[in-house]
XYZ file of C-alpha atoms in Angstrom:
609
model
C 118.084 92.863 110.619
C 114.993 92.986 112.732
C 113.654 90.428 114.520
C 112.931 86.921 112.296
C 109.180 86.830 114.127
C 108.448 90.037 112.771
C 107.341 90.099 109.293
C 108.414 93.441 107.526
C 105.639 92.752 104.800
C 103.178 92.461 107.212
C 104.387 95.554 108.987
C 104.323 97.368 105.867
C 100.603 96.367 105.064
C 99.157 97.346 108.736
C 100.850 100.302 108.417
C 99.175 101.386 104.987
C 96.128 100.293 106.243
C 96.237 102.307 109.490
C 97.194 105.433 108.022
C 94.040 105.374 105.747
C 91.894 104.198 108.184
C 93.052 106.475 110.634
C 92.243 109.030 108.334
C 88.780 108.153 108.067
C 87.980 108.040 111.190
C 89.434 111.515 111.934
C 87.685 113.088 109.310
C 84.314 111.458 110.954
C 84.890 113.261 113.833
C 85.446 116.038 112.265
C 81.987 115.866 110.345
C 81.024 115.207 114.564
C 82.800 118.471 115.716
C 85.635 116.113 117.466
C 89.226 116.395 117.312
C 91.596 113.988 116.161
C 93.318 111.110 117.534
C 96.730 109.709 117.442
C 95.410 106.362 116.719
C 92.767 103.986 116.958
C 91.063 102.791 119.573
C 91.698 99.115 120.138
C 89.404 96.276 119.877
C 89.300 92.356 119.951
C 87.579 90.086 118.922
C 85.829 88.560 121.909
C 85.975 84.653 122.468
C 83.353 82.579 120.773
C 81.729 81.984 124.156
C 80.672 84.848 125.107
C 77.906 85.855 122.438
C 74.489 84.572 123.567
C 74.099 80.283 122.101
C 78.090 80.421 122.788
C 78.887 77.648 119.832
C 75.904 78.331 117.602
C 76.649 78.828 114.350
C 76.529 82.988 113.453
C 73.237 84.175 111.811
C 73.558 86.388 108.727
C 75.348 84.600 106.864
C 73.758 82.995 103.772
C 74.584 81.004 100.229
C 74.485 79.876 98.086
C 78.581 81.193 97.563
C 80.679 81.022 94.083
C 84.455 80.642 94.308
C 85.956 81.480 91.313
C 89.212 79.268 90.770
C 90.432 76.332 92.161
C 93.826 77.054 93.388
C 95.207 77.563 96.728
C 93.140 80.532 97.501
C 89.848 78.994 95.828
C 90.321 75.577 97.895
C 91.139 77.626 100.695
C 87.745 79.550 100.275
C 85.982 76.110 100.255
C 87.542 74.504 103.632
C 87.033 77.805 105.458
C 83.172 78.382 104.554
C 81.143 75.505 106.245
C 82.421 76.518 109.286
C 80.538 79.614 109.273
C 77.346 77.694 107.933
C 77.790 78.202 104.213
C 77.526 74.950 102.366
C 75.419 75.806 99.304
C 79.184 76.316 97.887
C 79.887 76.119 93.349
C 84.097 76.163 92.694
C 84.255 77.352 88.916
C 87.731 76.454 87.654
C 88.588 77.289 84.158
C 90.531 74.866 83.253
C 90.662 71.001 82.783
C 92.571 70.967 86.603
C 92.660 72.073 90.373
C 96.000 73.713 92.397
C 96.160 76.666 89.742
C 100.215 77.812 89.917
C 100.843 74.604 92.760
C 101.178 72.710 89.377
C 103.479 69.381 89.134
C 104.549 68.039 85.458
C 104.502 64.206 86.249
C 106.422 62.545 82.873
C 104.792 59.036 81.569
C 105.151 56.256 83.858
C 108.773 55.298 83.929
C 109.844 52.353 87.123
C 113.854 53.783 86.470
C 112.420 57.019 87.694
C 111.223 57.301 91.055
C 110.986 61.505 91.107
C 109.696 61.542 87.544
C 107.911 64.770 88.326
C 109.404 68.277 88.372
C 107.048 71.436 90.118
C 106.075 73.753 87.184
C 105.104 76.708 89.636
C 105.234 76.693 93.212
C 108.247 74.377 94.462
C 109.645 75.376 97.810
C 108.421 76.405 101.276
C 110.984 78.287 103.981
C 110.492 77.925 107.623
C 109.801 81.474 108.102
C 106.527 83.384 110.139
C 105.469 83.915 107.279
C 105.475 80.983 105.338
C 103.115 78.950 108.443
C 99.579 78.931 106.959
C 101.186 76.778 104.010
C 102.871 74.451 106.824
C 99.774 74.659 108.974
C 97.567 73.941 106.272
C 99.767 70.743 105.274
C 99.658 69.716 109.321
C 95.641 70.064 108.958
C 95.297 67.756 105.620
C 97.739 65.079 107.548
C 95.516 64.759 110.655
C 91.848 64.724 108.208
C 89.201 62.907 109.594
C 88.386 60.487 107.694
C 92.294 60.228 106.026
C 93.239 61.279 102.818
C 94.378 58.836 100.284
C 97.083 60.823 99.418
C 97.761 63.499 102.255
C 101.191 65.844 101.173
C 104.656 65.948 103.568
C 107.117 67.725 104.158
C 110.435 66.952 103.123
C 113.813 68.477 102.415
C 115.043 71.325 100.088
C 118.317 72.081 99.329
C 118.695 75.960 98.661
C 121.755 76.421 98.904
C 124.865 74.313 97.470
C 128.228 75.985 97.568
C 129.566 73.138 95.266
C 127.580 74.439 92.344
C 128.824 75.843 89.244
C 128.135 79.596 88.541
C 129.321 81.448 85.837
C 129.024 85.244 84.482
C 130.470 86.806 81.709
C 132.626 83.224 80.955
C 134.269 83.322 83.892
C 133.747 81.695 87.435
C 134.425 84.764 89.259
C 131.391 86.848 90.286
C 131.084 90.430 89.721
C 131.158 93.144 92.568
C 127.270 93.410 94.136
C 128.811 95.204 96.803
C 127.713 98.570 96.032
C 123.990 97.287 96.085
C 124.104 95.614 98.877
C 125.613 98.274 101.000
C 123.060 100.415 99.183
C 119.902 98.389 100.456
C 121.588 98.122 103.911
C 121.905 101.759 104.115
C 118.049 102.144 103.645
C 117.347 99.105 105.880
C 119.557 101.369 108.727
C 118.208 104.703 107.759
C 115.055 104.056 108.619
C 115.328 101.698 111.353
C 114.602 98.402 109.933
C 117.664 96.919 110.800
C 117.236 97.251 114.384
C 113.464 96.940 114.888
C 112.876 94.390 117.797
C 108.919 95.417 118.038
C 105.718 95.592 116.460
C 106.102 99.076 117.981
C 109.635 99.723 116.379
C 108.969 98.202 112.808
C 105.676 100.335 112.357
C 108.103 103.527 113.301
C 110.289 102.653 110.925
C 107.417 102.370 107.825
C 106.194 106.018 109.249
C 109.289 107.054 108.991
C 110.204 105.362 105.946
C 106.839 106.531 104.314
C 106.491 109.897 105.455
C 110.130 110.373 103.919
C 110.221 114.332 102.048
C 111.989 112.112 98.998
C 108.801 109.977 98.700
C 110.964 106.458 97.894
C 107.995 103.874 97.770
C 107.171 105.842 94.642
C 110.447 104.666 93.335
C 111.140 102.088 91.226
C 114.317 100.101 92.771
C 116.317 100.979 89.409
C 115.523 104.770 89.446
C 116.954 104.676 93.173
C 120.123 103.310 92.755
C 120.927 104.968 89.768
C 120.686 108.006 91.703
C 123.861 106.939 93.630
C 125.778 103.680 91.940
C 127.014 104.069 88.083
C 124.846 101.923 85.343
C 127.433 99.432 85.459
C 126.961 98.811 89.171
C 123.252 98.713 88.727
C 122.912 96.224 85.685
C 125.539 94.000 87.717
C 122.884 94.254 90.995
C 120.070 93.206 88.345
C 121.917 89.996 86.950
C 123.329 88.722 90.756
C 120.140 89.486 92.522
C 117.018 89.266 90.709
C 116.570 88.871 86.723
C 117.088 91.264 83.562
C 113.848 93.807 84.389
C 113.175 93.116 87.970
C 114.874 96.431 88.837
C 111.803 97.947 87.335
C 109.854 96.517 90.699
C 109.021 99.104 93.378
C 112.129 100.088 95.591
C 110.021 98.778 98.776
C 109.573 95.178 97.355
C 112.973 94.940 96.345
C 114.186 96.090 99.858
C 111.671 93.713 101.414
C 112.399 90.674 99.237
C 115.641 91.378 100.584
C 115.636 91.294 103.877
C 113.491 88.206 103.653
C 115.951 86.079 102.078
C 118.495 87.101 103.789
C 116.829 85.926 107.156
C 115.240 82.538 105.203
C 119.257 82.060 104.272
C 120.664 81.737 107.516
C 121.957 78.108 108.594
C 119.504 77.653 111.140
C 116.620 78.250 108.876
C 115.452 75.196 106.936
C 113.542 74.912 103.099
C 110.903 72.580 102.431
C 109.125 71.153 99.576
C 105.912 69.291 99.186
C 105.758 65.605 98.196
C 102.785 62.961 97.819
C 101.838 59.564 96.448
C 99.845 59.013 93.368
C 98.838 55.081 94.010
C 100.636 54.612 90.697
C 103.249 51.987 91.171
C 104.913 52.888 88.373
C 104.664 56.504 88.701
C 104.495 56.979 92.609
C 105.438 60.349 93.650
C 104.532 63.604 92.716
C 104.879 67.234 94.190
C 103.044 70.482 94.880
C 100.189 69.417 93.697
C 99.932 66.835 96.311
C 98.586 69.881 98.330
C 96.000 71.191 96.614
C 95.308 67.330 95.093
C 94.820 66.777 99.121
C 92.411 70.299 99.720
C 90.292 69.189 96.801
C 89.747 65.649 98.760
C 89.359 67.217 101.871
C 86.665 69.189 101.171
C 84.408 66.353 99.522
C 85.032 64.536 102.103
C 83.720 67.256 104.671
C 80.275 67.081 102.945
C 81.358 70.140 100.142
C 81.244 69.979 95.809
C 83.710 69.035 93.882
C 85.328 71.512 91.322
C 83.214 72.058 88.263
C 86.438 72.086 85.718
C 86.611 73.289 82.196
C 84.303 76.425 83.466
C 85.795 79.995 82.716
C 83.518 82.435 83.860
C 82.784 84.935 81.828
C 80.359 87.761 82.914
C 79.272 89.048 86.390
C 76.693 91.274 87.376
C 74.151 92.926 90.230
C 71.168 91.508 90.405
C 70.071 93.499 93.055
C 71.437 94.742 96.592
C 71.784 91.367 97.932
C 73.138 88.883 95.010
C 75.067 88.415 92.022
C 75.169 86.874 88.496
C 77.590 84.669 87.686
C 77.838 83.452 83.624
C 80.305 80.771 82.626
C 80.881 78.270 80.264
C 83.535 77.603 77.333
C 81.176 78.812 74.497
C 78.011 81.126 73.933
C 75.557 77.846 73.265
C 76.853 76.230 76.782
C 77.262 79.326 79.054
C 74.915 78.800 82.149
C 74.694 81.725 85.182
C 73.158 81.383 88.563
C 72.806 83.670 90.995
C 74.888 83.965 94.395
C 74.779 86.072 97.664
C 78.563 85.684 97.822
C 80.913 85.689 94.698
C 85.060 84.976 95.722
C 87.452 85.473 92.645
C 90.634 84.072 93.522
C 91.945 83.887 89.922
C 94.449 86.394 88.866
C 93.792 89.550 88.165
C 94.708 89.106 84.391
C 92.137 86.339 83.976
C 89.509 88.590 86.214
C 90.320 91.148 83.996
C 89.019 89.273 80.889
C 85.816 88.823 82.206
C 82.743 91.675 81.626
C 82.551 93.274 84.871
C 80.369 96.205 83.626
C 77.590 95.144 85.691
C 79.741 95.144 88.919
C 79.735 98.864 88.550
C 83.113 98.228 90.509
C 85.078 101.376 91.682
C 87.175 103.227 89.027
C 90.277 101.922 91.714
C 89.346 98.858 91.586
C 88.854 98.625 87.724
C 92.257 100.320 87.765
C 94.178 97.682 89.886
C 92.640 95.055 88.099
C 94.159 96.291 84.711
C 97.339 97.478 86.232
C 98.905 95.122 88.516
C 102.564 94.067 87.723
C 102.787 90.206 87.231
C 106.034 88.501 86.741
C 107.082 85.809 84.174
C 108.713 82.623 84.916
C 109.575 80.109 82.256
C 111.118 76.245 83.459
C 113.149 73.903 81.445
C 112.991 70.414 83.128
C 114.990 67.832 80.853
C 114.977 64.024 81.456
C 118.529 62.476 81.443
C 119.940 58.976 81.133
C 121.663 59.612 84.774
C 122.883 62.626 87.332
C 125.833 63.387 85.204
C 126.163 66.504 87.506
C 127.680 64.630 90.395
C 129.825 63.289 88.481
C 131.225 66.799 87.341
C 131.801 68.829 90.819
C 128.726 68.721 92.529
C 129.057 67.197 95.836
C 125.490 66.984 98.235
C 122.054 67.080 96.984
C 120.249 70.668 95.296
C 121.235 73.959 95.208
C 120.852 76.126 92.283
C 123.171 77.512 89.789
C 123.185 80.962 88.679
C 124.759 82.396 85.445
C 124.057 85.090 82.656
C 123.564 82.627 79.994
C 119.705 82.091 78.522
C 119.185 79.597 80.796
C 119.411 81.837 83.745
C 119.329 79.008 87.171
C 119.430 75.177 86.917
C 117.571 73.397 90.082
C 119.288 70.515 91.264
C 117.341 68.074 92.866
C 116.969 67.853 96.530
C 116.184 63.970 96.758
C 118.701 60.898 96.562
C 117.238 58.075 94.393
C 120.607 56.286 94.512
C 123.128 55.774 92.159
C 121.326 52.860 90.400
C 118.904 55.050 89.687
C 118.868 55.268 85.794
C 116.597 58.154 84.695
C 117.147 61.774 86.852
C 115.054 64.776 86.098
C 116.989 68.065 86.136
C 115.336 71.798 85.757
C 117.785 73.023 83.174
C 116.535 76.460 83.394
C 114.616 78.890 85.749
C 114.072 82.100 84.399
C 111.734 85.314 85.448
C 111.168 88.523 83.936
C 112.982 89.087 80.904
C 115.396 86.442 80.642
C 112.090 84.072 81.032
C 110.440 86.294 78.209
C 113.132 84.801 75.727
C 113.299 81.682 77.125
C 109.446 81.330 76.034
C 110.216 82.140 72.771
C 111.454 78.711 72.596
C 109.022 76.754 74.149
C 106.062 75.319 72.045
C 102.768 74.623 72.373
C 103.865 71.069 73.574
C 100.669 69.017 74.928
C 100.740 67.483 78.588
C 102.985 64.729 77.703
C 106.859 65.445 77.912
C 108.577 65.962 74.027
C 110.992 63.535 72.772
C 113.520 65.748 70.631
C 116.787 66.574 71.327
C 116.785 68.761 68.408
C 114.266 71.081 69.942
C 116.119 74.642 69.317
C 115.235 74.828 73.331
C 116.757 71.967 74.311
C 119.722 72.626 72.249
C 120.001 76.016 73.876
C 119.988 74.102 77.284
C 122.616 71.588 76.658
C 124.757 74.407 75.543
C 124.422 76.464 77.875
C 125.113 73.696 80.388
C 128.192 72.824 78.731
C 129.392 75.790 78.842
C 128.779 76.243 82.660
C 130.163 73.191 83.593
C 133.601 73.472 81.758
C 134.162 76.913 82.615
C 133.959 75.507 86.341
C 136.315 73.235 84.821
C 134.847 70.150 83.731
C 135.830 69.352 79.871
C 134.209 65.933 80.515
C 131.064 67.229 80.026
C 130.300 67.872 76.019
C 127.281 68.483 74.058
C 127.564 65.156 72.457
C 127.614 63.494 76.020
C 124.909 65.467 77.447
C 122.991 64.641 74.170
C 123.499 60.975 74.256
C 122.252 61.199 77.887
C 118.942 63.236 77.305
C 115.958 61.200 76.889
C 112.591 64.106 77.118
C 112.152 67.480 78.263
C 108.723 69.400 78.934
C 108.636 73.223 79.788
C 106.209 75.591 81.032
C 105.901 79.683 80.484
C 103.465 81.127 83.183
C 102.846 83.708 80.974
C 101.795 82.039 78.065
C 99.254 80.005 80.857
C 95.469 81.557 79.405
C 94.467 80.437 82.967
C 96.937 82.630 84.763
C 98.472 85.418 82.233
C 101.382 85.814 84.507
C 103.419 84.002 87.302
C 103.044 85.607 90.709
C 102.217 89.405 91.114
C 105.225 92.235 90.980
C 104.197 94.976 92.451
C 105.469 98.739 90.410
C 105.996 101.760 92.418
C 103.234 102.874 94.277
C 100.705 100.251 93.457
C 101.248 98.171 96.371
C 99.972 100.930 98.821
C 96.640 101.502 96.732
C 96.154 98.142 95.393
C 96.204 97.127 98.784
C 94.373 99.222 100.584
C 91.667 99.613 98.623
C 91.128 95.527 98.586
C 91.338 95.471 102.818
C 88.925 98.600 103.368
C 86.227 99.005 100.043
C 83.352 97.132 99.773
C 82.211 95.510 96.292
C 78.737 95.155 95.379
C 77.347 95.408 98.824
C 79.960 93.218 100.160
C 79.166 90.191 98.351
C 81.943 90.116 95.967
C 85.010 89.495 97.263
C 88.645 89.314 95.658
C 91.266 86.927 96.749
C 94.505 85.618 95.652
C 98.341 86.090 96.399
C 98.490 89.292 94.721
C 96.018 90.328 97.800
C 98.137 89.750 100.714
C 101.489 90.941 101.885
C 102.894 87.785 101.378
C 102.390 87.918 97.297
C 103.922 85.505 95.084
C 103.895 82.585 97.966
C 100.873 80.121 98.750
C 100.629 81.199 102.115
C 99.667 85.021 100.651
C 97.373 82.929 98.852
C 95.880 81.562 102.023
C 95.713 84.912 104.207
C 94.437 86.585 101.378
C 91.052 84.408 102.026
C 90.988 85.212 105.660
C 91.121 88.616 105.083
C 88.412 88.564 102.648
C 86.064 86.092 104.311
C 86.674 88.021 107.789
C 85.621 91.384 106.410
C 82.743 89.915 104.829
C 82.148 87.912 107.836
C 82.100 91.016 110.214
C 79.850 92.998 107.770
C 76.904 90.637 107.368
C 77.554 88.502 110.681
C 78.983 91.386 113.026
C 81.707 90.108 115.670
C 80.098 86.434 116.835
C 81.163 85.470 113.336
C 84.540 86.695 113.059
C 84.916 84.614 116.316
C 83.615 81.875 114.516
C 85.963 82.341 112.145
C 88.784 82.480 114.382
C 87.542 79.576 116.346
C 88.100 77.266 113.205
C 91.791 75.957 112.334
C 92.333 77.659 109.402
C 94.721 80.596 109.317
C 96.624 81.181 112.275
C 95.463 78.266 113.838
C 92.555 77.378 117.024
C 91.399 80.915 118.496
C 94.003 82.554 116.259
C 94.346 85.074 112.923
C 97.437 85.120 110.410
C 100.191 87.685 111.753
C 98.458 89.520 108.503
C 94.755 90.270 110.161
C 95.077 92.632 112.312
C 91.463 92.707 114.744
C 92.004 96.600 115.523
C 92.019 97.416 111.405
C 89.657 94.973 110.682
C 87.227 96.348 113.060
C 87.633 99.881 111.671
C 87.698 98.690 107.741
C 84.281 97.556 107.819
C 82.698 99.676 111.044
C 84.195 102.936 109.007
C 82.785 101.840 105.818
C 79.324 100.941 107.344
C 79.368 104.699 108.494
C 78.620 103.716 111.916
C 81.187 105.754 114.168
C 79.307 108.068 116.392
C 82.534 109.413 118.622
C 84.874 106.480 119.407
C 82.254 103.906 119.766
C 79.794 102.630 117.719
């Protein structure tokens, strides 16, 4: 496996974006009567101090600004612009809430339940590279000036419990993923990407990899190993692995998911999640959300707005060369628009999809990623109980997960000790993506915030089954639908796809759409530069918070460079968000950002500008 500092996703992403933009800039010197060049030229971003007023805030940039969305990425967008000088700053969320997918279910007050919370979306954090803006960004909200009230911690995850039950087919024994595995390894070794110990070495391996005769990114995982393993072997890969339908995913994501849990489950690595106070003695803990909970107080307290909730845009449009229209509201007679020399979207691309965009005059591309992106499901089952029956019926240590091929797909334990006096323990009963989450929403009802009372729920019948019949496969007969139902006291659940505010869970990139999705987000320009789009689904690291957070540097940076030329990107990089003090995310690459915007601006004359 290459080396754990070197981040095959972000390896892939510079190298998609240096092929393209390496291609440009050939085919401008051919316009010049030039020849072509193995690569190109280098360049840095020089130190703050050495443009002319050193410190001085960068000139060219101007508000007023409009995030769109108040998740991770939108919140992110808000810390990150006053520190180039923009503080004329509107956050439009859509709905009645901030954090967008960071999103924790807290149950009515209850003092026999200290974790009376369970994380609807985001819920776990491994100390990877990769994963450091979300651990940075926690360090930054824990040393605020002034305080927070609430500022979020780190603390303990359990991945991995060997004591848990899993079960497939009724039995305890696992099927044979051998076949897969040795499959994925071979391409891993093939290529090189076992062995990488370089930048260097990694980005040979992509070229390789993507200059392959048999194409293979254009592959969906499924169609690949069918070409070698029987059906059999490859529905058996699907149900250990992933979820029914994942398969379907581009063969590059699946072979870069799994590398990087097989490096994030090593021994030596550890899992974190996020917990904060409420100041509610009687309900006083809560979880993800005590991140972007602690962003939205950060930024008022830096001088910035608040979120404007309950405000879905919905149209955008050119003014002229230089700003853009923004109309939201919940209905015709309130709608309101203002105009805005910079425009962020960080929602997802479903919900920026429902929006009239006509007057963007966006790209055909762009209009085409927008409508095309892959976004998974995930459905979550977290029932109340009576007490943590489930240490009493083999389960020996804190969390872990349990996986079977029953409905209910992967039950969470929970990673925190409340003590055995502890009366009231909140288990997820089910984790489900793709398809298997698809059915599991079937079930779940249009229940309102508070948790449902009703052990007769079809869903939470389907649960307590399906846990009985886990748990006394592994051998427990103790544990009996009529115990399990005298023990339940609520349950609340949550489909991410049912979520008007998100129509998905976490982008899923098909076969060949990372490559273009991608690179056409890091090296167009929309509307002059002024609109922007962010989000997970625009970074390498997809699907995590920290993707979330590049995704904004990237944006902002190119934007940045564009209107404010280099003394602002050092600006940027100057401020601690990102990669930290006089640093960018292992994502932004200075070299390709130079090019992405100098190449667009149509400024190369040779190989300097």
């Amino acid at each position: 496996m290459s080396s754990p500092h070197i981040s095959l996703r972000v390896a892939r992403g510079k190298h998609i974006l240096n092929s393209h933009l390496l291609n440009l800039y050939n085919s401008s010197h051919f316009k010049q009567g030039q020849g072509d060049v193995p690569e190109l030229p280098k360049k840095t971003i020089p130190p703050l101090e050495s443009f002319p007023g050193g410190h001085g805030l960068p000139k060219g940039l101007t508000g007023p600004a409009c995030i769109i969305g108040a998740g991770a990425a939108g919140l992110q967008a808000a810390m990150i612009l006053p520190t180039l000088g923009i503080t004329d700053i509107t956050i439009l969320e859509a709905s009645d809430r901030v954090g967008g997918r960071a999103y924790t279910h807290q149950f009515p007050p209850d003092s026999n339940c200290k974790h009376n919370y369970y994380d609807m979306g985001a819920m776990r954090i491994p100390d990877i590279p990769s994963m450091q803006p979300t651990l940075d960004l926690v360090k930054i909200l824990q040393m605020a000036n002034p305080p927070l009230t609430n500022p979020p911690q780190l603390t303990g995850y359990t991945m991995k419990n060997d004591s848990a039950p899993n079960m497939y087919y009724y039995t305890t024994k696992a099927p044979d993923d051998s076949p897969f595995k040795n499959r994925i390894q071979w391409l891993l070794d093939e290529y090189g990407f076992s062995t990488a110990k370089t930048e260097a070495e990694l980005a040979a391996a992509f070229e390789a990899y993507f200059s392959s005769p048999s194409g293979w990114d254009n592959y969906s995982c499924r169609a690949w190993l069918m070409a070698s393993l029987t059906y059999v072997e490859t529905q058996i890969a699907e149900m250990q692995e992933t979820s029914s339908g994942l398969l379907d995913q581009a063969l590059t994501e699946m072979m870069i998911d799994y590398s990087d849990f097989q490096a994030a489950e090593g021994p030596s690595i550890p899992w974190y999640r996020i917990e904060g106070t409420t100041g509610d003695p009687n309900n006083p803990l809560t979880g993800m959300s005590a991140l972007t909970e602690a962003m939205r107080e950060y930024i008022i307290n830096s001088g910035g707005p608040d979120v404007t909730l309950n405000s879905p845009v919905v149209q955008m449009s050119e003014k002229d060369s230089d700003q853009i229209t923004v109309t939201w509201g919940n209905t015709v007679a309130t709608q309101q628009s203002k105009d805005f020399n910079l425009v962020i979207s960080t929602t997802a691309l479903g919900c920026l999809q429902r929006m009239d965009l006509q007057g963007l005059n966006l790209d055909p591309s762009v209009q085409m990623g927008i409508r095309s992106l892959s976004y998974d499901r995930a459905t979550k089952v977290a029932i109340k109980f009576t007490d943590r029956w489930w240490m009493n019926s083999g389960l020996t240590g804190l969390g872990g997960v349990s996986a079977c091929d029953l409905p209910i797909s992967n039950i969470v334990y929970p990673s925190w000790d409340d003590g055995d006096n502890a009366q009231n323990y909140i288990l997820m009963a089910s984790y489900s993506w793709a398809q298997d989450a698809t059915r599991m929403a079937s079930l779940v009802q249009d229940y309102p915030n508070a948790e449902v009372k009703n052990v007769d729920d079809p869903l939470v019948t389907l649960c307590l089954q399906n846990l009985v019949k886990l748990f006394q496969t592994n051998g427990h007969p103790e544990v009996t639908y009529e115990t399990l139902s005298q023990k339940y006291i609520s349950h609340h659940a949550w489909s991410w796809s049912r979520d008007p505010w998100t129509a998905g869970a976490f982008a899923l990139f098909g076969p060949g759409q990372f490559q273009n999705i991608y690179r056409d987000s890091f090296t167009k320009f929309l509307c002059n530069g002024n609109f922007l789009i962010a989000g997970e689904a625009m970074s390498v690291h997809h699907a995590w918070i920290s993707g979330a957070i590049d995704s904004v540097v990237l944006q902002v940076a190119r934007w940045a460079m564009a209107k404010g030329g280099m003394k602002s990107v050092s600006a940027l990089k100057r401020t601690k968000f990102g990669g930290g003090v006089d640093k960018f995310p292992q994502e932004l690459d200075e070299t390709l950002l130079y090019w992405s915007v100098k190449l667009h601006q149509g400024t190369v004359k040779g190989e300097e500008l």
